[in-house]
Tab-separated table of C-alpha atoms and ligand atoms in Angstrom:
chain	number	residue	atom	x	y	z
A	9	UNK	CA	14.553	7.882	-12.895
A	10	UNK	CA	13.025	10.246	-10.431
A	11	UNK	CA	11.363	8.576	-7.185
A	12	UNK	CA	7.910	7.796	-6.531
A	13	UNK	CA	6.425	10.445	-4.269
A	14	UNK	CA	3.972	10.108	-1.013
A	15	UNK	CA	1.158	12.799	0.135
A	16	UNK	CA	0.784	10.897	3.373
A	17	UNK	CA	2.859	9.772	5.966
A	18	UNK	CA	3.329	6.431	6.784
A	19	UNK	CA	4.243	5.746	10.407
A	20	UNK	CA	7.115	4.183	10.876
A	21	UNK	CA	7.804	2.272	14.469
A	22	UNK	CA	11.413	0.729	14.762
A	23	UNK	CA	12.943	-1.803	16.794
A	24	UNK	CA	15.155	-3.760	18.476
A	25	UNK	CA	18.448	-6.140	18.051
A	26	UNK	CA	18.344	-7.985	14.528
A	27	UNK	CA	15.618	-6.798	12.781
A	28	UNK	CA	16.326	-3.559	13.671
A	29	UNK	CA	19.961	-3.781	11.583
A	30	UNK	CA	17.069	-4.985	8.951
A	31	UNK	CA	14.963	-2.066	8.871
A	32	UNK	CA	17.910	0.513	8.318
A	33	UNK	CA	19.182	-1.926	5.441
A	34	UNK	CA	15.976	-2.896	3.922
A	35	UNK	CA	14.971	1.120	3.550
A	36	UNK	CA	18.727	1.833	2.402
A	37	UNK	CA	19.225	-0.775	-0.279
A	38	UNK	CA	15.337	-1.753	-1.176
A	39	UNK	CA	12.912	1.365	-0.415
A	40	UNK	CA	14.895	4.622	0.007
A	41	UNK	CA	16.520	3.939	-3.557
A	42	UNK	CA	12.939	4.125	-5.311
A	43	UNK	CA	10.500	6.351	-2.758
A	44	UNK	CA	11.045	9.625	-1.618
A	45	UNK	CA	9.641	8.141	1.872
A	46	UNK	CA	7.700	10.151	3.941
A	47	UNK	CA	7.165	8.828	7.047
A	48	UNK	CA	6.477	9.763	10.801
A	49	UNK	CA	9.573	7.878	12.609
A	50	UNK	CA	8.511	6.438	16.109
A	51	UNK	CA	11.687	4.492	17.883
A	52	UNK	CA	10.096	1.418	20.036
A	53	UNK	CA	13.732	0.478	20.245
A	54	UNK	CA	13.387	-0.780	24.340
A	55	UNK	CA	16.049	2.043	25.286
A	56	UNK	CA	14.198	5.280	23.797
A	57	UNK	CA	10.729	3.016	25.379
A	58	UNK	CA	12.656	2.933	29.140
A	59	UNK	CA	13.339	6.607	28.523
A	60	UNK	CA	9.940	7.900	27.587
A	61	UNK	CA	8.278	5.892	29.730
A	62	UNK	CA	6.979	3.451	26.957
A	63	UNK	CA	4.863	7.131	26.057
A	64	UNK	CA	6.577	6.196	22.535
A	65	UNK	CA	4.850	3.627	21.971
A	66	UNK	CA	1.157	4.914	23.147
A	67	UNK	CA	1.979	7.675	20.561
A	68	UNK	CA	2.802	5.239	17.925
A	69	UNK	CA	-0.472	3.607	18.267
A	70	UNK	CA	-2.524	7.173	18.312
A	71	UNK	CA	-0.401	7.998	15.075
A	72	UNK	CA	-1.553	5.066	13.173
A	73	UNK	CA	-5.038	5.929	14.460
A	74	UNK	CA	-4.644	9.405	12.742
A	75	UNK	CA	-3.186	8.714	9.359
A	76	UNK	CA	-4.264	4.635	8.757
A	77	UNK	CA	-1.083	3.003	7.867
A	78	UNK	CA	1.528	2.023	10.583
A	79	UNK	CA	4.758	-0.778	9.619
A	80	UNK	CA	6.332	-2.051	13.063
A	81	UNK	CA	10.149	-3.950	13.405
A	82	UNK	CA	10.032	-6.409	15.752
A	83	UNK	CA	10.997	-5.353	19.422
A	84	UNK	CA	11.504	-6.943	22.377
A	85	UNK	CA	9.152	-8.061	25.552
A	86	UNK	CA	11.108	-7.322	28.411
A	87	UNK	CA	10.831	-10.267	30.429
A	88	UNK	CA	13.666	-10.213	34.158
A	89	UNK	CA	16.292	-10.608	32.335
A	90	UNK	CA	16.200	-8.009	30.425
A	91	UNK	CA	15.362	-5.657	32.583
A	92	UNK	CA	18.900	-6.160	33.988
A	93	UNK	CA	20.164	-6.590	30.643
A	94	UNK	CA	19.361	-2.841	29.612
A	95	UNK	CA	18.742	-1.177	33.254
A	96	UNK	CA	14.836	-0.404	32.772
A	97	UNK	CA	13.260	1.284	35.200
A	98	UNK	CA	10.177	-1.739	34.966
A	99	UNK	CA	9.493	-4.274	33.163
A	100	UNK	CA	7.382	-2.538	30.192
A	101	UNK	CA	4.579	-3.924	28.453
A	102	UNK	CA	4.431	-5.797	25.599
A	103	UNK	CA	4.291	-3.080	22.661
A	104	UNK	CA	2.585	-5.303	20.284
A	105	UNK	CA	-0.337	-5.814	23.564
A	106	UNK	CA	-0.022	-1.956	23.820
A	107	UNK	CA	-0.808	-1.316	20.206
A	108	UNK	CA	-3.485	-3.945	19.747
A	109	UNK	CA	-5.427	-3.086	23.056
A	110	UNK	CA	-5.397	0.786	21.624
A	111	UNK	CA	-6.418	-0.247	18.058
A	112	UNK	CA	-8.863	-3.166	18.930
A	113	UNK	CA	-8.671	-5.395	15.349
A	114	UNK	CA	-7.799	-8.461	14.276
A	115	UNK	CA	-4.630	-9.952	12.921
A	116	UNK	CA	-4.274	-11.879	9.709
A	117	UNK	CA	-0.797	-13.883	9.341
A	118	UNK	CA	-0.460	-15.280	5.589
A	119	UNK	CA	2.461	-17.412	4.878
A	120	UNK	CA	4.688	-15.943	1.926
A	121	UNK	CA	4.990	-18.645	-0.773
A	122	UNK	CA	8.290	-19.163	-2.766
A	123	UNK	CA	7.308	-22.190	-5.010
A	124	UNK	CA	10.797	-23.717	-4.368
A	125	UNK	CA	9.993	-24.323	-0.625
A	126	UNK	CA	8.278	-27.131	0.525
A	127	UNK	CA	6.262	-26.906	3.363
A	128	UNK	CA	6.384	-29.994	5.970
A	129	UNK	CA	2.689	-31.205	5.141
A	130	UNK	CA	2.804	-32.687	2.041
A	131	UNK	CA	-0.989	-31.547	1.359
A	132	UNK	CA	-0.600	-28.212	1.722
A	133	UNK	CA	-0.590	-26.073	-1.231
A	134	UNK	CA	-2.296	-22.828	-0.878
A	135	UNK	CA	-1.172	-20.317	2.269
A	136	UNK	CA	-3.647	-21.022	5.034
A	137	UNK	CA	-4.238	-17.126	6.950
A	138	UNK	CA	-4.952	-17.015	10.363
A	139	UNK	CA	-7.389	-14.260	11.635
A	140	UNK	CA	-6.406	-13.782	14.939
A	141	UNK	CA	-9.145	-11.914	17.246
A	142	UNK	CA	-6.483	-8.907	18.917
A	143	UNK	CA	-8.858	-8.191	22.427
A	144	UNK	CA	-9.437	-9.522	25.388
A	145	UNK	CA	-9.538	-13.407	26.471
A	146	UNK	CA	-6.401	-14.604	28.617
A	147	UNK	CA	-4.523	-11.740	27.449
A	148	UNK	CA	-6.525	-9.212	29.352
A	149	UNK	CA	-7.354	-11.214	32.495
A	150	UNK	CA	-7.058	-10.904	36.203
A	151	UNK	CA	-5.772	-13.687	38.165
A	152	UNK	CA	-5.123	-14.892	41.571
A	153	UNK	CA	-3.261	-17.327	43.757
A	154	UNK	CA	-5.187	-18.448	46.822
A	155	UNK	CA	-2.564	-19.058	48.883
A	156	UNK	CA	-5.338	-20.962	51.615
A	157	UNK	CA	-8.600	-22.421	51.806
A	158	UNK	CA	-11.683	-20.510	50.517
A	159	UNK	CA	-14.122	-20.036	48.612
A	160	UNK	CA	-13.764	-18.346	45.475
A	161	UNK	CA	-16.878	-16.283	43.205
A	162	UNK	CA	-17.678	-14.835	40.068
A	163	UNK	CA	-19.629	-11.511	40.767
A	164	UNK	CA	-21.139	-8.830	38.255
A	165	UNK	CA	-22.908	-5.838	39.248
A	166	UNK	CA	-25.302	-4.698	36.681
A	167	UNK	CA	-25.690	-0.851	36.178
A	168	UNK	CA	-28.897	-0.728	37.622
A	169	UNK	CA	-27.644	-2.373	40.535
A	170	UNK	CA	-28.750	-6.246	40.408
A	171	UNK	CA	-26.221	-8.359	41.501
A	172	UNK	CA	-25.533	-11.943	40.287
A	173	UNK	CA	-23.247	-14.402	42.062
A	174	UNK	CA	-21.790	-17.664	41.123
A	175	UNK	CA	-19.415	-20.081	43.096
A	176	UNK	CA	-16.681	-20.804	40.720
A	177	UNK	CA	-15.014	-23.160	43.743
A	178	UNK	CA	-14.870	-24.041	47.194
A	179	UNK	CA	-11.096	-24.626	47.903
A	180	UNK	CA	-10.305	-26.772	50.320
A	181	UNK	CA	-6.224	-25.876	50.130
A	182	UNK	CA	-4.332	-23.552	48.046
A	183	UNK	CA	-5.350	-22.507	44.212
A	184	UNK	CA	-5.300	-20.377	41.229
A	185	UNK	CA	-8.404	-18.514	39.544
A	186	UNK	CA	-8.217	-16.401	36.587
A	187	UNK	CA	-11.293	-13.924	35.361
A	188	UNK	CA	-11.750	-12.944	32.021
A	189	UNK	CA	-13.759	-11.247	29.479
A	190	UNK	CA	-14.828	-10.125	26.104
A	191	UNK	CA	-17.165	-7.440	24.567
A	192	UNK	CA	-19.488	-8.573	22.009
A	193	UNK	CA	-18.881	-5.257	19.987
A	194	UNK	CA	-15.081	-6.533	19.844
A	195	UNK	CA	-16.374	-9.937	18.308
A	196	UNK	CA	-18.687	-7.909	16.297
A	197	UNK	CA	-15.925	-6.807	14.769
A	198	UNK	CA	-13.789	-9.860	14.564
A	199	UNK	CA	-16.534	-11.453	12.473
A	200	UNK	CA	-16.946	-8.140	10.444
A	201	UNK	CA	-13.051	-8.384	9.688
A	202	UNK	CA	-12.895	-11.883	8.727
A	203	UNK	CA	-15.715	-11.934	6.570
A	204	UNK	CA	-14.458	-8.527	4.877
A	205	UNK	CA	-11.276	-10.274	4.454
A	206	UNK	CA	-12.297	-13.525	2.815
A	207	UNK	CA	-14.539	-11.646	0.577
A	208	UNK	CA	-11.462	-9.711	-0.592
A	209	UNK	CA	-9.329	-12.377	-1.065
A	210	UNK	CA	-12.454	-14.943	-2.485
A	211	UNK	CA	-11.175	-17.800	0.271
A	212	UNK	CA	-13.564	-19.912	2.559
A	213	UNK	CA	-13.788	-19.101	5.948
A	214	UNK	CA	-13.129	-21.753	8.882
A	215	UNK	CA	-14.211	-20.221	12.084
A	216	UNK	CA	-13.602	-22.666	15.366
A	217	UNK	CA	-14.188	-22.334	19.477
A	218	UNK	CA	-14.498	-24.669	22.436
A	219	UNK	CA	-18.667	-23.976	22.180
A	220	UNK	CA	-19.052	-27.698	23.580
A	221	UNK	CA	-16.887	-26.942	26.449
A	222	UNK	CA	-17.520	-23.197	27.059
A	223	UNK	CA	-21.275	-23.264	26.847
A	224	UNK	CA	-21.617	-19.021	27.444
A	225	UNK	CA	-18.376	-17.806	26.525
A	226	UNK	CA	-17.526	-19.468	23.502
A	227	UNK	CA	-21.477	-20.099	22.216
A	228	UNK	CA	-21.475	-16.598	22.427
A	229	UNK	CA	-18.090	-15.758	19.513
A	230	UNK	CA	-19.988	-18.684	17.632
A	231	UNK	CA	-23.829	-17.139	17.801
A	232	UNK	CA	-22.412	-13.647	17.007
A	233	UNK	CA	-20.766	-14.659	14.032
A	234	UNK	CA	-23.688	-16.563	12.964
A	235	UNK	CA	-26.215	-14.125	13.150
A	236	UNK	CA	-23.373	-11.616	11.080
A	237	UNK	CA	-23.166	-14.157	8.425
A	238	UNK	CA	-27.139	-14.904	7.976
A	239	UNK	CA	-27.799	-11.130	8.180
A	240	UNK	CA	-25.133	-9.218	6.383
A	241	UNK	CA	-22.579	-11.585	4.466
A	242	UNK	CA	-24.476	-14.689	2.897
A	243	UNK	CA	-25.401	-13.536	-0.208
A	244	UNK	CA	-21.856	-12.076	-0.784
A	245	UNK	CA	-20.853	-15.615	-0.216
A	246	UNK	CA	-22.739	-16.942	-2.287
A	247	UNK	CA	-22.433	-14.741	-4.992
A	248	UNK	CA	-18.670	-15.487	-4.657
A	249	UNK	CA	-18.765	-19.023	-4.473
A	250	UNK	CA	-17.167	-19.087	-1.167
A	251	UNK	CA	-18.039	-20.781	2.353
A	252	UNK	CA	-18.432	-20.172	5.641
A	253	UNK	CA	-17.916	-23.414	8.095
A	254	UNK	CA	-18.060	-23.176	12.040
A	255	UNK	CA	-16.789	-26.213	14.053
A	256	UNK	CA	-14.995	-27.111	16.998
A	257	UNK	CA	-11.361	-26.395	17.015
A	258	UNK	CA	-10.243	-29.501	17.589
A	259	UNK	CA	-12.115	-30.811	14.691
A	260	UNK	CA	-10.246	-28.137	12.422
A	261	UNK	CA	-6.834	-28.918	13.801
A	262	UNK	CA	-7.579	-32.647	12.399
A	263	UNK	CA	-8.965	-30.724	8.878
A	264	UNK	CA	-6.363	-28.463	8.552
A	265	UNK	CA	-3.457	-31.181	8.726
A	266	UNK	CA	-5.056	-33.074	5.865
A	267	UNK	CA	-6.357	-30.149	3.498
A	268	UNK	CA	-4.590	-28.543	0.549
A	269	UNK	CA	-4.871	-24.783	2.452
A	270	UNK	CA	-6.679	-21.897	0.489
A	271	UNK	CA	-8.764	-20.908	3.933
A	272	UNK	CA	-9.138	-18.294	6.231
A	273	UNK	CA	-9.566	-19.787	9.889
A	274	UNK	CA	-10.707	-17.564	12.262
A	275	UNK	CA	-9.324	-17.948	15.904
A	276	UNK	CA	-10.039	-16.684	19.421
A	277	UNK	CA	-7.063	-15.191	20.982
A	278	UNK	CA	-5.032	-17.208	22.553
A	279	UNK	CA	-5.732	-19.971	19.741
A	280	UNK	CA	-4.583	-17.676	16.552
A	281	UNK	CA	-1.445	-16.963	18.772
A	282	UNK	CA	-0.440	-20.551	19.371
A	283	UNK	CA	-1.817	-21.682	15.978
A	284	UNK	CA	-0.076	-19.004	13.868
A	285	UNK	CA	3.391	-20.029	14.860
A	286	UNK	CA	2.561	-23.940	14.467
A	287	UNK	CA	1.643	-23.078	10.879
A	288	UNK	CA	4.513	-20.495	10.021
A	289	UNK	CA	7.008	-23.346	10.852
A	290	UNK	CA	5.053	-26.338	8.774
A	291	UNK	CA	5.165	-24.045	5.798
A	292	UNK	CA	8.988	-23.908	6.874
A	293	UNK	CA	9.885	-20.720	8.705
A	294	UNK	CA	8.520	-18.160	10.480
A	295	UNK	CA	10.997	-15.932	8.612
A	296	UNK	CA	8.428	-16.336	5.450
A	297	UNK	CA	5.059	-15.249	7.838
A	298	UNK	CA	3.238	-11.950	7.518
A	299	UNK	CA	1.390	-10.220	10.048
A	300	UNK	CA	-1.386	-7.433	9.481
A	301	UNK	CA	-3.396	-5.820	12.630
A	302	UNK	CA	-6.562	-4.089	11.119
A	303	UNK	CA	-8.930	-2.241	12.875
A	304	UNK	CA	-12.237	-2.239	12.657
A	305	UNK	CA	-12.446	1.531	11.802
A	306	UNK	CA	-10.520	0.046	8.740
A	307	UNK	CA	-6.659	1.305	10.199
A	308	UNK	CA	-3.357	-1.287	9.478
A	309	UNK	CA	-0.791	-1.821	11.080
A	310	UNK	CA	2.001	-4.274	8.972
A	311	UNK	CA	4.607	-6.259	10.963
A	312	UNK	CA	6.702	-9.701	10.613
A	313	UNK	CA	5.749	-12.373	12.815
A	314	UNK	CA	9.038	-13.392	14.190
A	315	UNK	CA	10.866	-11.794	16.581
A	316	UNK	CA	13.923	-9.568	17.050
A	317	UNK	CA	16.159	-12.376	16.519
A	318	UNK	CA	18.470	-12.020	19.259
A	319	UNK	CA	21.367	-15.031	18.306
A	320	UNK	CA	22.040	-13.579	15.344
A	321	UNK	CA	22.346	-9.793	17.074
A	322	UNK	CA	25.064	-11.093	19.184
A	323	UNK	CA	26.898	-12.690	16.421
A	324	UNK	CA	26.334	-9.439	14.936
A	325	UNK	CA	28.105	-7.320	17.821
A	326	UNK	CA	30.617	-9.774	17.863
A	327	UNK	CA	31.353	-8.789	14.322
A	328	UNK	CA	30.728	-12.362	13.036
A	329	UNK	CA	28.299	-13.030	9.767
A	330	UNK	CA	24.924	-13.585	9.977
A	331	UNK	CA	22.591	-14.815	7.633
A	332	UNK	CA	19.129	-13.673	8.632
A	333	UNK	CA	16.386	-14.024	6.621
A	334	UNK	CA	14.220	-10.190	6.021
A	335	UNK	CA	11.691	-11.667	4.179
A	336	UNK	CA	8.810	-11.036	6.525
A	337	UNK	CA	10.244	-7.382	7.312
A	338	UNK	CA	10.909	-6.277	3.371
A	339	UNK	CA	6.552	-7.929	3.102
A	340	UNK	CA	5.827	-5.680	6.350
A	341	UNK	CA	7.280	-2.712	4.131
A	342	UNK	CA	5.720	-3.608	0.816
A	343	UNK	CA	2.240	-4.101	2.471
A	344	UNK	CA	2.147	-0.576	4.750
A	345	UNK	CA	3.401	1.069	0.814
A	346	UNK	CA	0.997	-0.853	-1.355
A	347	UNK	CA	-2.059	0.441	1.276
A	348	UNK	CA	-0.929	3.784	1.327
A	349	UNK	CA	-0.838	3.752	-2.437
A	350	UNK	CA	-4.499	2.134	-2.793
A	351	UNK	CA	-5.906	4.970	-0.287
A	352	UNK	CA	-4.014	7.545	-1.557
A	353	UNK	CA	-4.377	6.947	-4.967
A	354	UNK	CA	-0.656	6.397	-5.948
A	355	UNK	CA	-0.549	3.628	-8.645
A	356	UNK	CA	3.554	3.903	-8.551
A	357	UNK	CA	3.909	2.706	-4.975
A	358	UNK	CA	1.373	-0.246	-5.565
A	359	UNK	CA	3.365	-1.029	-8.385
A	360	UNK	CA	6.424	-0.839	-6.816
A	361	UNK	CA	5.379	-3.284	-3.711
A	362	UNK	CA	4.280	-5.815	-5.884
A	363	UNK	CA	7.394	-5.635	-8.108
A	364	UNK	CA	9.262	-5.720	-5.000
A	365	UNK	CA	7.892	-8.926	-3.601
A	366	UNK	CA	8.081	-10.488	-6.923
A	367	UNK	CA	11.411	-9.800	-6.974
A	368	UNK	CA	12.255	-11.094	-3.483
A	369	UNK	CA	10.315	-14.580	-4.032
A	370	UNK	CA	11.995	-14.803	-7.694
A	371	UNK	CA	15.367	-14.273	-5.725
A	372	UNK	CA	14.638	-17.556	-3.245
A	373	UNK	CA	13.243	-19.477	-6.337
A	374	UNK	CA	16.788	-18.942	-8.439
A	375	UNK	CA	18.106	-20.688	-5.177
A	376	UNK	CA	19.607	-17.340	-3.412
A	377	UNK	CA	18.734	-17.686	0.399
A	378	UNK	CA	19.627	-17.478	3.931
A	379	UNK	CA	20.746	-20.544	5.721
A	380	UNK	CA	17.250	-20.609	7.093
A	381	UNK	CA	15.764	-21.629	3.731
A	382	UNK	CA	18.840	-23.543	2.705
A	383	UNK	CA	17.218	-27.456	4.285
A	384	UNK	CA	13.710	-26.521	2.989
A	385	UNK	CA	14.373	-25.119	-0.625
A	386	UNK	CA	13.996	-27.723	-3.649
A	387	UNK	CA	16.488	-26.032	-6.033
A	388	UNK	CA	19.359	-27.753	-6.916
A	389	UNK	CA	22.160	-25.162	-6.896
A	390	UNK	CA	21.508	-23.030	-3.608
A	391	UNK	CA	23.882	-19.955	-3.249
A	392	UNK	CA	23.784	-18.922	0.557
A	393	UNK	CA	24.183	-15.870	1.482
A	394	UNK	CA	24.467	-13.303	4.565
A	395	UNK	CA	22.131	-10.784	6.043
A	396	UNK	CA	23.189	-8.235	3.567
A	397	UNK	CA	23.921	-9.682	0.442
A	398	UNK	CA	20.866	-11.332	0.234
A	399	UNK	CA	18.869	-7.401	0.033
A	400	UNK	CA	21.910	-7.026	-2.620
A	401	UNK	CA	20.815	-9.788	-4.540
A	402	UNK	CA	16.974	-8.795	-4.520
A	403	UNK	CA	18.064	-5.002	-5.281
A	404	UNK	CA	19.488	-7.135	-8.196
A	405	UNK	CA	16.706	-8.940	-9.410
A	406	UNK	CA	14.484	-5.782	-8.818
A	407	UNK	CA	16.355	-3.683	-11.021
A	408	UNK	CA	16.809	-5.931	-14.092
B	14	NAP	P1	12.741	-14.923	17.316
B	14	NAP	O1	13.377	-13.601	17.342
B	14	NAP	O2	11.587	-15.083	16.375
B	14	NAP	O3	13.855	-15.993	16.955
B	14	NAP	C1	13.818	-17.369	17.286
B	14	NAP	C2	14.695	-18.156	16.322
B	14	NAP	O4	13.990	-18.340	15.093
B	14	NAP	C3	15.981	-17.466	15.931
B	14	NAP	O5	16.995	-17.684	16.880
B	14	NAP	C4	16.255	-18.081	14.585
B	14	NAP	O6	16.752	-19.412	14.692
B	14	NAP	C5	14.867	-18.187	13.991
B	14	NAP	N1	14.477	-16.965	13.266
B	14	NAP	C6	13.478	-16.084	13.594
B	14	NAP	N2	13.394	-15.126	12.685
B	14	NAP	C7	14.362	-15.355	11.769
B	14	NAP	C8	14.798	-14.681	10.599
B	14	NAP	N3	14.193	-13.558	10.185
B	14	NAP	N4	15.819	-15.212	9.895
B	14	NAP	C9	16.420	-16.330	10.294
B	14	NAP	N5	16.069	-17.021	11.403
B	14	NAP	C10	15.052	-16.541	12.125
B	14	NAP	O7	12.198	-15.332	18.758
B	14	NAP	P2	12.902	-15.265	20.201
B	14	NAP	O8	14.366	-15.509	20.085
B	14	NAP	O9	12.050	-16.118	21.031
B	14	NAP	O10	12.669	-13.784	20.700
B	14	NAP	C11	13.635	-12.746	20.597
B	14	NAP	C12	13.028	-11.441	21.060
B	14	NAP	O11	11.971	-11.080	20.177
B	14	NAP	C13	12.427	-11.499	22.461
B	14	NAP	O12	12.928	-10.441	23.222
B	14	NAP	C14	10.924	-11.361	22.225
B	14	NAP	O13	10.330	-10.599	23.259
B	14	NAP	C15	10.846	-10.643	20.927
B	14	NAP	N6	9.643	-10.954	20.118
B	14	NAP	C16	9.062	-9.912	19.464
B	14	NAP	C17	7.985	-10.107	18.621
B	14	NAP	C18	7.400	-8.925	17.908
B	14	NAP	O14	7.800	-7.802	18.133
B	14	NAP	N7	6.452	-9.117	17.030
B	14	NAP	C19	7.497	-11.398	18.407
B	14	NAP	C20	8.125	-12.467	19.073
B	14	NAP	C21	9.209	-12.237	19.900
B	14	NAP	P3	18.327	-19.810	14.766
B	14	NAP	O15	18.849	-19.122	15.977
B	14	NAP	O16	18.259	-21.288	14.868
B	14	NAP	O17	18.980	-19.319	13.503
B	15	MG	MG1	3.182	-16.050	19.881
């Protein structure tokens, strides 16, 4: 059988620690087999970022820009200990911030289902997707420590000069204060790519902010998604049979615990982060979560949602077994082909995505897992296996 070829390339960022064993496994047993892969290789790996000068992973970002369709392995946030850990010169950025602050965007993390695996609310039986809005909020703020007494104020300068001041607080002793912001053409945007995205998938959207508490800065992500909805998405809506519902997010944390999933809820920064990995682990691992960044110029970039998995790395170098689950990584692969196929035109490669996630679910539902899955899986007779026979065993499956 001769493989399926590409026109474009796909750019290719790898890793660190664990799931960057994955990535040279997943595209030797699962992809390398099947597609003559053309990709543009960028290594995030945190030695090749110290050495460049985390350039690497600026260019990354700017290649994705250029040819639509990026797939990232996990890497690591250098955090202290770290930075003594592999001798960096500084403690680098966050490549994920670096990459999302170049591309603007949203993320969308869906669950992967395997119908043997239970999540831990009963209720839940359709993948709920998080939107999460990728600019701005705490994660681009400026804080301060007063270390006194003083008075602290929220200034803006307008461009023609008019100034308008607030107090934010009069300290009487030591305090913190943090600024931040947002642009309405990034929420713009947001609201653009979640309603784009429920329309695609035909799910209701649940959209929820702290409007009662943050009467300007939250009203503001609520009235811009309104007036986007009444003006440019209703009647698709409608016409689809779908919803749109705004409330507060505390009012969808209690809705979401008791529905049966099938949504789309749309979060503010800081709230799709925390609330993405709360749902990943009640649908029973974050091993089983996809992540896609889009842009609003309509670029993807396709990632897992966990990280590099670092215990399992050092069990690795210590030549021990591991059994590490690549689900989300061999979905990060299968979504970045399955794009470039649509946009290019290549039936094959959508074809072969699909087959290959069909094949990896099918291989979890006969009861073949990773020690991850083992508690949570329903079937019966459970074989468990390592990091590597598990991609064996879905090569398997694939191939019959
Ligand atoms: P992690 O890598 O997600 O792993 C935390 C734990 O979750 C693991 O120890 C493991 O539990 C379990 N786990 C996660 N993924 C798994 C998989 N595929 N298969 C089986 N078990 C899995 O998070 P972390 O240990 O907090 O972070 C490690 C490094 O990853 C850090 O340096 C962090 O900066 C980086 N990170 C990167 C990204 C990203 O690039 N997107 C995201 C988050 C974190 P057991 O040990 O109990 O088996
Ligand atoms: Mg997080």
């Amino acid at each position: 059988m001769s493989k399926i070829k590409m026109n474009i390339p796909l750019v290719e960022i790898d890793g660190d620690e664990m799931t960057r064993i994955i990535w040279k496994m997943i595209k030797d047993i699962l992809i390398e087999p099947y597609v003559e892969l053309k990709s543009e290789y960028y290594d995030l790996g945190l030695e090749n970022r110290d050495k460049t000068d985390d350039q690497v992973t600026i260019d990354s970002a700017m290649a994705i820009k250029k040819y639509g369709v990026g797939v990232k392995c996990a890497t690591i946030t250098p955090n202290a200990q770290r930075v003594e850990e592999y001798k960096l010169k500084k403690m680098w950025k966050s490549p994920n911030g670096t990459i999302r602050a170049l591309l603007d965007g949203t993320v969308f993390r869906a669950p992967i289902i395997a119908q043997s695996i239970k999540p831990f609310v009963k209720t839940w039986e359709k993948p709920i997707v998080i939107a999460r809005h990728a600019y701005g909020d705490v994660y681009k703020d400026v804080e301060f420590h007063a270390t006194s007494a003083g008075k602290a104020e929220l200034v803006f300068t307008s461009e023609s000069g008019e100034v308008s001041r607030q107090t934010i607080h009069d300290f009487d002793g030591p305090g913190i204060i943090l600024g931040m912001h947002n642009t309405d053409d990034s929420i713009k945007s947001f609201a653009r790519a979640c309603f784009n995205y429920a329309l695609d998938q035909k799910i209701d959207l649940w959209f929820s902010t702290k409007d009662t508490i943050s009467k300007i800065y939250d009203h503001r992500f609520k009235d811009i998604f309104a007036e986007i909805f009444e003006n440019e998405y209703k009647d698709k809506f409608e016409a689809n049979n779908i919803e749109y519902f705004y409330t507060l997010i505390d009012d969808v944390v209690a809705r979401i615990v008791r529905s049966e999933g099938g949504m789309l809820w749309a979060c503010k920064n800081y709230d799709g982060d925390v609330m993405s990995d709360m749902v990943a682990s009640a649908f029973g691992s974050l091993a089983m979560m996809t992540s896609v960044l889009v842009s609003p110029d309509g670029k993807f970039e396709y990632e897992a949602a966990h990280g590099t998995v670092t215990r399992h790395y050092y069990k690795h170098l210590k030549g021990e077994e591991t059994s590490t689950n690549s689900m989300a990584t061999i979905f990060a692969w299968t979504g970045a082909l399955k794009k470039r196929g649509e946009l290019d035109g290549i039936n094959e490669l959508v074809e072969f995505a699909e087959k290959l996630e069909k094949a990896s679910i099918d291989t979890i539902e006969k009861g073949i897992m990773t020690k991850d899955l083992a508690q949570l899986s329903e079937v019966e007779e459970k074989k468990i296996v390592n990091t590597e026979d598990f991609l064996k065993e879905i090569r398997k499956n694939f191939d019959n």
